[in-house]
Each structure stands twice: as structure tokens, then as C-alpha cells.
Short mmCIF file of N, CA and C in Angstrom, two decimals:
data_model
loop_
_atom_site.label_atom_id
_atom_site.label_comp_id
_atom_site.label_asym_id
_atom_site.label_seq_id
_atom_site.Cartn_x
_atom_site.Cartn_y
_atom_site.Cartn_z
N UNK A 97 10.31 16.19 14.94
CA UNK A 97 9.37 17.32 15.00
C UNK A 97 8.01 16.63 14.54
N UNK A 98 6.95 17.13 15.10
CA UNK A 98 5.58 16.58 14.83
C UNK A 98 4.90 17.69 13.96
N UNK A 99 4.36 17.41 12.80
CA UNK A 99 3.78 18.20 11.92
C UNK A 99 2.22 18.14 12.05
N UNK A 100 1.56 19.18 12.45
CA UNK A 100 0.16 19.06 12.39
C UNK A 100 -0.24 19.22 10.89
N UNK A 101 -1.29 18.41 10.66
CA UNK A 101 -1.68 18.43 9.13
C UNK A 101 -3.30 18.35 9.10
N UNK A 102 -3.82 18.75 7.94
CA UNK A 102 -5.27 18.37 7.74
C UNK A 102 -5.24 17.77 6.34
N UNK A 103 -6.38 17.12 6.08
CA UNK A 103 -6.60 16.52 5.06
C UNK A 103 -8.14 16.98 4.54
N UNK A 104 -8.18 17.36 3.35
CA UNK A 104 -9.42 17.67 2.64
C UNK A 104 -9.70 16.70 1.54
N UNK A 105 -10.75 15.96 1.75
CA UNK A 105 -11.06 14.83 0.79
C UNK A 105 -12.26 14.68 0.40
N UNK A 106 -12.51 13.95 -0.70
CA UNK A 106 -13.82 13.50 -1.35
C UNK A 106 -13.71 12.10 -1.57
N UNK A 107 -14.77 11.32 -1.21
CA UNK A 107 -15.03 10.05 -1.74
C UNK A 107 -16.23 9.70 -2.32
N UNK A 108 -16.39 8.79 -3.33
CA UNK A 108 -17.62 8.36 -3.82
C UNK A 108 -17.55 6.62 -4.14
N UNK A 109 -18.79 6.31 -3.82
CA UNK A 109 -18.75 4.94 -4.01
C UNK A 109 -20.13 4.49 -4.47
N UNK A 110 -20.10 3.32 -5.43
CA UNK A 110 -21.41 2.91 -6.17
C UNK A 110 -21.20 1.42 -6.50
N UNK A 111 -22.38 0.87 -6.80
CA UNK A 111 -22.55 -0.43 -6.99
C UNK A 111 -22.93 -0.55 -8.40
N UNK A 112 -22.32 -1.33 -9.20
CA UNK A 112 -22.76 -1.85 -10.51
C UNK A 112 -22.73 -3.27 -10.62
N UNK A 113 -23.87 -3.89 -10.78
CA UNK A 113 -23.89 -5.31 -10.55
C UNK A 113 -23.38 -5.98 -9.32
N UNK A 114 -22.29 -6.72 -9.41
CA UNK A 114 -21.52 -7.36 -8.42
C UNK A 114 -20.16 -6.59 -8.14
N UNK A 115 -20.02 -5.50 -8.68
CA UNK A 115 -18.92 -4.70 -8.53
C UNK A 115 -19.18 -3.48 -7.74
N UNK A 116 -18.18 -3.26 -6.79
CA UNK A 116 -18.25 -1.99 -6.24
C UNK A 116 -17.21 -1.09 -6.67
N UNK A 117 -17.57 0.22 -7.05
CA UNK A 117 -16.62 1.18 -7.54
C UNK A 117 -16.40 2.23 -6.59
N UNK A 118 -14.97 2.51 -6.48
CA UNK A 118 -14.69 3.65 -5.40
C UNK A 118 -13.78 4.66 -6.05
N UNK A 119 -13.91 5.84 -5.53
CA UNK A 119 -13.04 6.98 -6.16
C UNK A 119 -12.68 7.77 -4.91
N UNK A 120 -11.60 8.31 -4.75
CA UNK A 120 -11.04 9.11 -3.57
C UNK A 120 -10.23 10.07 -4.05
N UNK A 121 -10.33 11.33 -3.47
CA UNK A 121 -9.41 12.37 -4.05
C UNK A 121 -9.04 13.24 -2.64
N UNK A 122 -7.82 13.65 -2.41
CA UNK A 122 -7.60 14.49 -1.34
C UNK A 122 -6.46 15.46 -1.55
N UNK A 123 -6.39 16.39 -0.54
CA UNK A 123 -5.43 17.46 -0.57
C UNK A 123 -5.02 17.81 0.87
N UNK A 124 -3.72 17.93 1.03
CA UNK A 124 -3.16 18.17 2.45
C UNK A 124 -2.20 19.35 2.24
N UNK A 125 -2.42 20.49 3.10
CA UNK A 125 -1.64 21.65 2.66
C UNK A 125 -0.23 21.54 3.26
N UNK A 126 -0.09 20.59 4.28
CA UNK A 126 1.43 20.26 4.76
C UNK A 126 1.44 18.77 5.22
N UNK A 127 2.51 18.21 4.53
CA UNK A 127 2.83 16.85 4.77
C UNK A 127 4.33 16.77 4.66
N UNK A 128 4.89 15.81 5.52
CA UNK A 128 6.43 15.68 5.43
C UNK A 128 6.82 14.57 4.51
N UNK A 129 7.74 14.77 3.54
CA UNK A 129 8.25 13.86 2.66
C UNK A 129 9.74 13.92 2.99
N UNK A 130 10.36 12.80 2.52
CA UNK A 130 11.87 12.58 2.79
C UNK A 130 12.73 12.35 1.40
N UNK A 131 13.97 12.88 1.42
CA UNK A 131 14.66 12.55 0.31
C UNK A 131 15.53 11.18 0.72
N UNK A 132 16.45 10.82 -0.16
CA UNK A 132 17.09 9.37 0.21
C UNK A 132 18.10 9.59 1.29
N UNK A 133 18.55 10.76 1.81
CA UNK A 133 19.27 10.95 3.00
C UNK A 133 18.41 11.07 4.21
N UNK A 134 17.23 11.02 4.05
CA UNK A 134 16.01 11.27 5.17
C UNK A 134 16.07 12.72 5.71
N UNK A 135 16.49 13.54 4.73
CA UNK A 135 16.18 15.01 5.11
C UNK A 135 14.62 15.24 4.72
N UNK A 136 13.92 15.94 6.01
CA UNK A 136 12.32 16.26 5.56
C UNK A 136 12.17 17.42 5.04
N UNK A 137 11.09 17.44 4.25
CA UNK A 137 10.56 18.52 3.41
C UNK A 137 9.17 18.56 3.67
N UNK A 138 8.59 19.76 4.19
CA UNK A 138 7.11 19.95 4.43
C UNK A 138 6.58 20.63 3.11
N UNK A 139 5.62 19.95 2.37
CA UNK A 139 5.15 20.20 1.28
C UNK A 139 3.62 19.91 1.38
N UNK A 140 2.89 20.76 0.17
CA UNK A 140 1.50 20.44 0.06
C UNK A 140 1.29 19.10 -0.97
N UNK A 141 0.38 18.43 -0.79
CA UNK A 141 0.28 17.29 -1.60
C UNK A 141 -1.09 16.97 -1.96
N UNK A 142 -1.47 16.21 -3.13
CA UNK A 142 -2.68 15.83 -3.40
C UNK A 142 -2.63 14.27 -3.71
N UNK A 143 -3.74 13.56 -3.48
CA UNK A 143 -3.67 12.26 -3.51
C UNK A 143 -5.08 11.74 -4.18
N UNK A 144 -4.92 10.58 -4.84
CA UNK A 144 -6.34 10.06 -5.55
C UNK A 144 -6.16 8.52 -5.66
N UNK A 145 -7.29 7.88 -5.72
CA UNK A 145 -7.28 6.52 -5.92
C UNK A 145 -8.78 6.16 -6.67
N UNK A 146 -8.59 5.35 -7.58
CA UNK A 146 -9.75 4.74 -8.28
C UNK A 146 -9.74 3.13 -7.96
N UNK A 147 -10.87 2.55 -7.67
CA UNK A 147 -10.85 1.10 -7.39
C UNK A 147 -11.93 0.41 -7.76
N UNK A 148 -11.91 -1.06 -7.89
CA UNK A 148 -13.16 -1.87 -8.03
C UNK A 148 -12.87 -3.10 -7.26
N UNK A 149 -13.98 -3.45 -6.71
CA UNK A 149 -14.13 -4.78 -5.88
C UNK A 149 -15.03 -5.57 -6.39
N UNK A 150 -14.91 -6.86 -6.46
CA UNK A 150 -15.74 -7.90 -6.81
C UNK A 150 -15.83 -8.96 -5.78
N UNK A 151 -17.02 -9.27 -5.32
CA UNK A 151 -17.25 -10.52 -4.46
C UNK A 151 -18.21 -11.45 -5.07
N UNK A 152 -17.67 -12.71 -4.69
CA UNK A 152 -18.69 -13.75 -5.09
C UNK A 152 -18.96 -14.59 -3.87
N UNK A 153 -20.27 -14.18 -3.36
CA UNK A 153 -20.64 -14.85 -2.09
C UNK A 153 -19.54 -14.75 -0.97
N UNK A 154 -19.38 -15.65 -0.10
CA UNK A 154 -18.30 -15.58 0.94
C UNK A 154 -16.96 -16.11 0.47
N UNK A 155 -16.81 -16.76 -0.83
CA UNK A 155 -15.72 -17.33 -1.29
C UNK A 155 -14.63 -16.44 -1.79
N UNK A 156 -15.05 -15.47 -2.88
CA UNK A 156 -13.99 -14.74 -3.56
C UNK A 156 -14.16 -13.25 -3.39
N UNK A 157 -12.98 -12.62 -3.37
CA UNK A 157 -12.84 -11.25 -3.23
C UNK A 157 -11.71 -10.87 -4.16
N UNK A 158 -12.08 -10.09 -5.20
CA UNK A 158 -10.98 -9.57 -5.96
C UNK A 158 -10.94 -8.09 -6.03
N UNK A 159 -9.79 -7.45 -5.84
CA UNK A 159 -9.98 -5.99 -5.66
C UNK A 159 -8.77 -5.26 -6.38
N UNK A 160 -8.87 -4.29 -7.10
CA UNK A 160 -7.89 -3.58 -7.94
C UNK A 160 -8.07 -2.11 -7.75
N UNK A 161 -6.87 -1.36 -7.57
CA UNK A 161 -6.82 0.06 -7.25
C UNK A 161 -5.68 0.66 -7.86
N UNK A 162 -6.05 1.83 -8.55
CA UNK A 162 -4.92 2.47 -9.27
C UNK A 162 -4.90 3.83 -8.17
N UNK A 163 -3.66 4.30 -7.93
CA UNK A 163 -3.55 5.38 -6.93
C UNK A 163 -2.41 6.34 -7.38
N UNK A 164 -2.43 7.61 -6.76
CA UNK A 164 -1.43 8.52 -7.14
C UNK A 164 -1.31 9.39 -5.94
N UNK A 165 -0.10 9.95 -5.89
CA UNK A 165 0.27 11.09 -4.81
C UNK A 165 1.10 12.06 -5.70
N UNK A 166 0.78 13.46 -5.33
CA UNK A 166 1.60 14.41 -5.97
C UNK A 166 1.96 15.30 -5.01
N UNK A 167 3.21 15.74 -5.20
CA UNK A 167 3.89 16.70 -4.12
C UNK A 167 4.23 17.98 -4.89
N UNK A 168 3.62 19.05 -4.50
CA UNK A 168 3.61 20.27 -5.03
C UNK A 168 4.85 20.93 -4.66
N UNK A 169 5.42 21.73 -5.55
CA UNK A 169 6.72 22.34 -5.20
C UNK A 169 7.97 21.58 -4.49
N UNK A 170 8.16 20.42 -5.04
CA UNK A 170 9.20 19.58 -4.56
C UNK A 170 10.51 20.40 -4.39
N UNK A 171 11.45 19.70 -3.63
CA UNK A 171 12.76 20.35 -3.58
C UNK A 171 13.46 20.21 -4.87
N UNK A 172 14.17 21.46 -5.33
CA UNK A 172 14.89 21.55 -6.39
C UNK A 172 16.30 20.79 -6.52
N UNK A 173 16.80 20.39 -5.39
CA UNK A 173 18.02 19.59 -5.42
C UNK A 173 18.08 18.17 -4.76
N UNK A 174 16.85 17.58 -4.67
CA UNK A 174 16.60 16.23 -4.09
C UNK A 174 15.46 15.53 -4.72
N UNK A 175 15.52 14.15 -4.70
CA UNK A 175 14.51 13.33 -5.11
C UNK A 175 13.83 12.89 -3.93
N UNK A 176 12.48 12.81 -3.85
CA UNK A 176 11.63 12.40 -2.79
C UNK A 176 11.63 10.89 -2.69
N UNK A 177 12.08 10.22 -1.83
CA UNK A 177 12.23 8.65 -1.68
C UNK A 177 10.64 8.30 -1.56
N UNK A 178 10.27 7.12 -2.20
CA UNK A 178 9.11 6.65 -2.13
C UNK A 178 8.08 7.21 -3.23
N UNK A 179 8.56 8.32 -3.69
CA UNK A 179 7.66 8.97 -4.63
C UNK A 179 8.33 9.01 -5.95
N UNK A 180 9.52 9.48 -6.20
CA UNK A 180 10.30 9.43 -7.40
C UNK A 180 11.28 8.41 -7.72
N UNK A 181 11.64 8.12 -8.89
CA UNK A 181 12.64 7.22 -9.12
C UNK A 181 13.98 7.89 -8.79
N UNK A 182 14.96 7.31 -8.05
CA UNK A 182 16.13 7.71 -7.67
C UNK A 182 16.98 8.27 -8.91
N UNK A 183 16.97 7.62 -10.10
CA UNK A 183 17.79 8.24 -11.18
C UNK A 183 17.22 9.34 -12.02
N UNK A 184 15.95 9.75 -11.54
CA UNK A 184 15.40 11.05 -12.05
C UNK A 184 16.28 12.29 -11.65
N UNK A 185 16.02 13.41 -12.62
CA UNK A 185 16.73 14.51 -12.25
C UNK A 185 15.61 15.49 -11.53
N UNK A 186 16.10 16.11 -10.36
CA UNK A 186 15.19 16.97 -9.69
C UNK A 186 15.07 18.31 -10.26
N UNK A 187 15.72 18.82 -11.22
CA UNK A 187 15.62 19.95 -11.88
C UNK A 187 14.29 20.04 -12.63
N UNK A 188 13.86 21.42 -12.84
CA UNK A 188 12.81 21.84 -13.71
C UNK A 188 11.62 20.89 -13.79
N UNK A 189 10.94 20.66 -12.39
CA UNK A 189 9.90 19.89 -12.15
C UNK A 189 8.86 20.77 -11.24
N UNK A 190 7.83 20.96 -11.51
CA UNK A 190 6.85 21.62 -10.61
C UNK A 190 6.13 20.55 -9.64
N UNK A 191 6.07 19.42 -9.91
CA UNK A 191 5.42 18.46 -9.26
C UNK A 191 6.07 17.25 -9.09
N UNK A 192 6.22 16.47 -7.94
CA UNK A 192 6.82 14.94 -7.79
C UNK A 192 5.56 14.14 -7.81
N UNK A 193 5.46 13.27 -8.75
CA UNK A 193 4.35 12.33 -8.79
C UNK A 193 4.69 10.91 -8.65
N UNK A 194 3.69 10.14 -8.07
CA UNK A 194 3.76 8.74 -7.84
C UNK A 194 2.44 8.13 -8.32
N UNK A 195 2.67 7.29 -9.21
CA UNK A 195 1.45 6.40 -9.69
C UNK A 195 1.57 4.88 -9.55
N UNK A 196 0.66 4.36 -9.12
CA UNK A 196 0.93 2.80 -8.66
C UNK A 196 -0.35 2.10 -8.69
N UNK A 197 -0.28 0.80 -8.66
CA UNK A 197 -1.58 -0.15 -8.46
C UNK A 197 -1.40 -0.97 -7.49
N UNK A 198 -2.59 -1.43 -6.79
CA UNK A 198 -2.73 -2.40 -5.65
C UNK A 198 -3.70 -3.40 -6.18
N UNK A 199 -3.54 -4.53 -5.62
CA UNK A 199 -4.39 -5.67 -5.98
C UNK A 199 -4.59 -6.62 -4.73
N UNK A 200 -5.69 -7.10 -4.53
CA UNK A 200 -6.07 -8.14 -3.51
C UNK A 200 -6.77 -9.33 -4.24
N UNK A 201 -6.41 -10.55 -4.02
CA UNK A 201 -7.13 -11.64 -4.34
C UNK A 201 -7.25 -12.65 -3.10
N UNK A 202 -8.62 -12.72 -2.55
CA UNK A 202 -8.96 -13.68 -1.45
C UNK A 202 -9.77 -14.95 -1.75
N UNK A 203 -9.37 -15.95 -1.46
CA UNK A 203 -10.41 -17.13 -1.59
C UNK A 203 -10.55 -17.87 -0.36
N UNK A 204 -11.76 -18.09 0.06
CA UNK A 204 -12.24 -18.72 1.25
C UNK A 204 -13.29 -19.76 0.86
N UNK A 205 -12.77 -21.03 0.68
CA UNK A 205 -13.77 -22.05 0.28
C UNK A 205 -14.74 -22.14 1.45
N UNK A 206 -16.00 -22.35 1.11
CA UNK A 206 -17.17 -22.41 1.99
C UNK A 206 -17.14 -23.69 2.81
N UNK A 207 -16.71 -24.88 2.27
CA UNK A 207 -16.64 -25.99 3.05
C UNK A 207 -15.27 -26.28 3.63
N UNK A 208 -14.29 -25.48 3.57
CA UNK A 208 -12.96 -25.60 4.52
C UNK A 208 -12.88 -24.42 5.30
N UNK A 209 -11.91 -24.59 6.25
CA UNK A 209 -11.66 -23.59 7.33
C UNK A 209 -10.47 -22.90 7.06
N UNK A 210 -10.11 -22.56 5.77
CA UNK A 210 -8.84 -21.73 5.33
C UNK A 210 -9.28 -20.66 4.59
N UNK A 211 -8.40 -19.58 4.50
CA UNK A 211 -8.45 -18.34 3.63
C UNK A 211 -7.20 -18.36 3.14
N UNK A 212 -7.07 -18.02 1.86
CA UNK A 212 -5.76 -17.73 0.92
C UNK A 212 -6.00 -16.43 0.57
N UNK A 213 -4.85 -15.57 0.70
CA UNK A 213 -4.92 -14.25 0.13
C UNK A 213 -3.50 -13.83 -0.49
N UNK A 214 -3.57 -13.05 -1.59
CA UNK A 214 -2.32 -12.64 -2.23
C UNK A 214 -2.63 -11.05 -2.31
N UNK A 215 -1.67 -10.16 -2.00
CA UNK A 215 -1.78 -8.83 -1.97
C UNK A 215 -0.52 -8.26 -2.83
N UNK A 216 -0.61 -7.28 -3.53
CA UNK A 216 0.61 -6.67 -4.26
C UNK A 216 0.28 -5.19 -4.46
N UNK A 217 1.40 -4.44 -4.28
CA UNK A 217 1.52 -3.02 -4.60
C UNK A 217 2.72 -2.77 -5.46
N UNK A 218 2.46 -2.19 -6.70
CA UNK A 218 3.57 -1.82 -7.59
C UNK A 218 3.44 -0.32 -7.83
N UNK A 219 4.58 0.36 -7.90
CA UNK A 219 4.76 1.82 -8.21
C UNK A 219 5.34 2.22 -9.43
N UNK A 220 4.83 2.96 -10.37
CA UNK A 220 5.48 3.09 -11.73
C UNK A 220 6.83 3.76 -11.66
N UNK A 221 6.80 5.00 -10.95
CA UNK A 221 8.04 5.64 -11.09
C UNK A 221 9.20 4.98 -10.34
N UNK A 222 9.20 4.82 -9.15
CA UNK A 222 10.21 4.21 -8.41
C UNK A 222 10.48 2.76 -8.74
N UNK A 223 9.37 2.00 -9.40
CA UNK A 223 9.33 0.59 -9.84
C UNK A 223 9.51 -0.39 -8.62
N UNK A 224 8.93 0.05 -7.32
CA UNK A 224 8.95 -0.66 -6.18
C UNK A 224 7.84 -1.85 -6.32
N UNK A 225 7.95 -2.94 -5.79
CA UNK A 225 7.04 -3.92 -5.57
C UNK A 225 7.03 -4.68 -4.30
N UNK A 226 5.93 -4.63 -3.67
CA UNK A 226 5.66 -5.48 -2.47
C UNK A 226 4.58 -6.44 -2.74
N UNK A 227 4.82 -7.84 -2.27
CA UNK A 227 3.86 -8.61 -2.48
C UNK A 227 3.74 -9.65 -1.30
N UNK A 228 2.51 -9.87 -0.76
CA UNK A 228 2.21 -10.81 0.35
C UNK A 228 1.36 -11.81 0.04
N UNK A 229 1.62 -13.08 0.42
CA UNK A 229 0.69 -14.12 0.33
C UNK A 229 0.62 -14.71 1.69
N UNK A 230 -0.66 -15.25 1.89
CA UNK A 230 -0.95 -15.71 3.29
C UNK A 230 -1.85 -16.94 3.23
N UNK A 231 -1.96 -17.86 4.13
CA UNK A 231 -2.78 -18.97 4.26
C UNK A 231 -3.17 -18.94 5.59
N UNK A 232 -4.58 -18.90 6.03
CA UNK A 232 -4.99 -18.82 7.33
C UNK A 232 -5.90 -20.01 7.74
N UNK A 233 -5.76 -20.61 8.87
CA UNK A 233 -6.65 -21.76 9.32
C UNK A 233 -7.41 -21.18 10.38
N UNK A 234 -8.84 -21.11 10.17
CA UNK A 234 -9.76 -20.45 11.03
C UNK A 234 -10.88 -21.44 11.58
N UNK A 235 -10.63 -22.63 11.73
CA UNK A 235 -11.40 -23.67 12.42
C UNK A 235 -11.78 -23.24 13.71
N UNK A 236 -10.80 -22.53 14.62
CA UNK A 236 -11.14 -22.33 15.93
C UNK A 236 -11.20 -20.85 16.09
N UNK A 237 -11.98 -20.13 15.15
CA UNK A 237 -11.93 -18.72 15.36
C UNK A 237 -12.84 -18.45 16.73
N UNK A 238 -12.33 -17.48 17.41
CA UNK A 238 -11.48 -16.24 17.15
C UNK A 238 -10.02 -16.53 17.00
N UNK A 239 -9.44 -17.75 17.41
CA UNK A 239 -8.25 -18.05 17.05
C UNK A 239 -7.91 -18.40 15.68
N UNK A 240 -6.80 -17.73 15.26
CA UNK A 240 -6.44 -18.00 13.87
C UNK A 240 -4.90 -18.17 13.69
N UNK A 241 -4.67 -19.25 12.91
CA UNK A 241 -3.24 -19.72 12.59
C UNK A 241 -2.92 -19.25 11.17
N UNK A 242 -1.85 -18.64 10.91
CA UNK A 242 -1.45 -18.07 9.62
C UNK A 242 -0.05 -18.19 9.26
N UNK A 243 0.26 -18.55 8.11
CA UNK A 243 1.60 -18.66 7.50
C UNK A 243 1.63 -17.93 6.06
N UNK A 244 2.89 -17.15 5.90
CA UNK A 244 2.90 -16.42 4.77
C UNK A 244 4.24 -16.01 4.39
N UNK A 245 4.24 -15.31 3.27
CA UNK A 245 5.52 -14.68 2.85
C UNK A 245 5.39 -13.42 2.30
N UNK A 246 6.43 -12.57 2.44
CA UNK A 246 6.46 -11.27 2.11
C UNK A 246 7.75 -11.11 1.14
N UNK A 247 7.51 -10.35 0.00
CA UNK A 247 8.56 -10.26 -0.91
C UNK A 247 8.53 -8.55 -1.10
N UNK A 248 9.83 -8.08 -1.13
CA UNK A 248 10.08 -6.62 -1.54
C UNK A 248 11.13 -6.56 -2.52
N UNK A 249 10.93 -5.78 -3.68
CA UNK A 249 11.88 -5.64 -4.49
C UNK A 249 11.78 -4.18 -5.24
N UNK A 250 12.86 -3.74 -5.69
CA UNK A 250 12.93 -2.36 -6.41
C UNK A 250 14.42 -2.17 -6.76
N UNK A 251 14.54 -1.10 -7.68
CA UNK A 251 16.05 -0.78 -8.03
C UNK A 251 16.88 -0.44 -6.85
N UNK A 252 18.09 -0.61 -6.74
CA UNK A 252 18.83 -0.49 -5.63
C UNK A 252 18.53 0.82 -4.80
N UNK A 253 18.49 1.93 -5.51
CA UNK A 253 18.50 3.30 -4.82
C UNK A 253 16.86 3.64 -4.57
N UNK A 254 15.85 2.73 -4.66
CA UNK A 254 14.55 3.06 -4.46
C UNK A 254 14.29 2.63 -3.05
N UNK A 255 13.12 3.11 -2.34
CA UNK A 255 12.79 2.75 -1.14
C UNK A 255 12.71 1.13 -0.90
N UNK A 256 11.96 0.58 -1.70
CA UNK A 256 11.72 -0.80 -1.55
C UNK A 256 13.22 -1.53 -1.99
N UNK A 257 13.98 -0.93 -3.02
CA UNK A 257 15.35 -1.59 -3.19
C UNK A 257 16.03 -1.51 -1.94
N UNK A 258 16.03 -0.53 -1.10
CA UNK A 258 16.75 -0.46 0.22
C UNK A 258 16.28 -1.33 1.18
N UNK A 259 15.18 -1.92 0.87
CA UNK A 259 14.43 -2.91 2.03
C UNK A 259 14.31 -4.22 1.38
N UNK A 260 14.95 -4.55 0.25
CA UNK A 260 14.92 -5.81 -0.51
C UNK A 260 15.30 -6.93 0.25
N UNK A 261 16.14 -6.79 1.19
CA UNK A 261 16.70 -7.95 1.96
C UNK A 261 15.91 -8.15 3.07
N UNK A 262 14.69 -7.46 3.12
CA UNK A 262 13.58 -7.97 4.43
C UNK A 262 12.63 -8.75 4.05
N UNK A 263 12.89 -9.54 2.90
CA UNK A 263 11.74 -10.60 2.52
C UNK A 263 11.72 -11.55 3.64
N UNK A 264 10.45 -12.01 3.84
CA UNK A 264 10.43 -13.01 4.87
C UNK A 264 9.45 -14.23 4.71
N UNK A 265 9.48 -15.26 5.30
CA UNK A 265 8.37 -16.21 5.55
C UNK A 265 8.03 -16.14 7.04
N UNK A 266 6.86 -16.31 7.29
CA UNK A 266 6.41 -16.09 8.79
C UNK A 266 5.31 -17.04 9.13
N UNK A 267 5.10 -17.22 10.38
CA UNK A 267 3.89 -17.89 10.84
C UNK A 267 3.23 -16.75 11.89
N UNK A 268 2.13 -17.03 12.37
CA UNK A 268 1.33 -16.17 13.14
C UNK A 268 0.30 -16.80 13.80
N UNK A 269 0.17 -16.59 14.95
CA UNK A 269 -1.01 -17.23 15.86
C UNK A 269 -1.75 -15.97 16.46
N UNK A 270 -3.01 -15.88 16.47
CA UNK A 270 -3.64 -14.76 17.02
C UNK A 270 -4.83 -15.20 17.82
N UNK A 271 -4.97 -14.65 19.15
CA UNK A 271 -6.12 -14.85 19.91
C UNK A 271 -6.58 -13.63 20.64
N UNK A 272 -7.81 -13.31 20.60
CA UNK A 272 -8.22 -12.04 21.34
C UNK A 272 -8.18 -12.20 22.67
N UNK A 273 -8.12 -11.22 23.46
CA UNK A 273 -7.93 -11.31 24.90
C UNK A 273 -9.26 -10.86 25.39
#
């Protein structure tokens, strides 16, 4: 089933010295969430993020973001996967909330044709972790050669815990048409 949805949001951005600060807040009247058995629930939700980004010339980018999602009127008999910890109790809660952090570190030496990137996302409630590291060779841009690794971890009943055997090492070649 396709759910039509709307998102009402606000965002602000400002520069303080070499740092860009960002804030986002949103509300959606209907969004579909799933429990661990993939039963769908249509609920209202809010979301928000606060972030900071620092760049130093073309070489360095450091970005950090705190984010949250809140599901209003969650189901009384099920935990929402990806939002709540599987070992929490669904009774007596008015909101199901997820809080987490994301970060990016990118280094692109000026005199070399490579770019190194590390990205991670961690959620507090479910305790899920996803980390990605890549090295790209860009000497022949727009063609790009890339190698990397993806790591997924979490408690066994969490969303990332169910995906934890999907860690990978990969290579990638991109060319535009």
C-alpha cells in the first residue's frame, strides 16, 4: 500500500567563522513504521537535527549531526524496529523516540588525486552502528575508482543486528554516460 504523506518542516543555517551550523525540524501527519515482524503502522511523527560542518580549504571536511525521530501514539503491543530497542517494553509510552549521531570525515590532499572518507551513524535506543570508509582515486575524473568497507552492528534483535552479516568490502568504478 502506498501512503500519501506530507512533511511540514523548518530549517535554519548560519556561518560562524569556519563552521556552518544547521538546524532542521519537521512534522509529518502520516508515516509508515514497522515492528520487528514487519507489520506496518501509520502514525504521526516529528523529526529534528542539529549539525555543524567545518571545512578547511579543499582538503578537510568534518561534519557532526545529532538527530531524532519521534513517533506519536505508537502501538501498545509492539516495538517499532529501527526506532526502539527490541528489549524495551511497549506498554505505557506516549511516544517512541529515536536519538542518534552521524559524522563524516573527508580528507582530499591537494597534491594527490585521492579522497579518503569515513562516515558513521549510531543510534542510542536500538544501539545500531553503521560505518563506511572509502578511498577514491580521481586522477581521471569524471571517471572515479573507489574501494571501501561497510560495517553494520547492533544487538541481535535490532534492525542493524539483523543486518550485521551484511558487512562488506567493495570496489567501484564510475563513469558518466
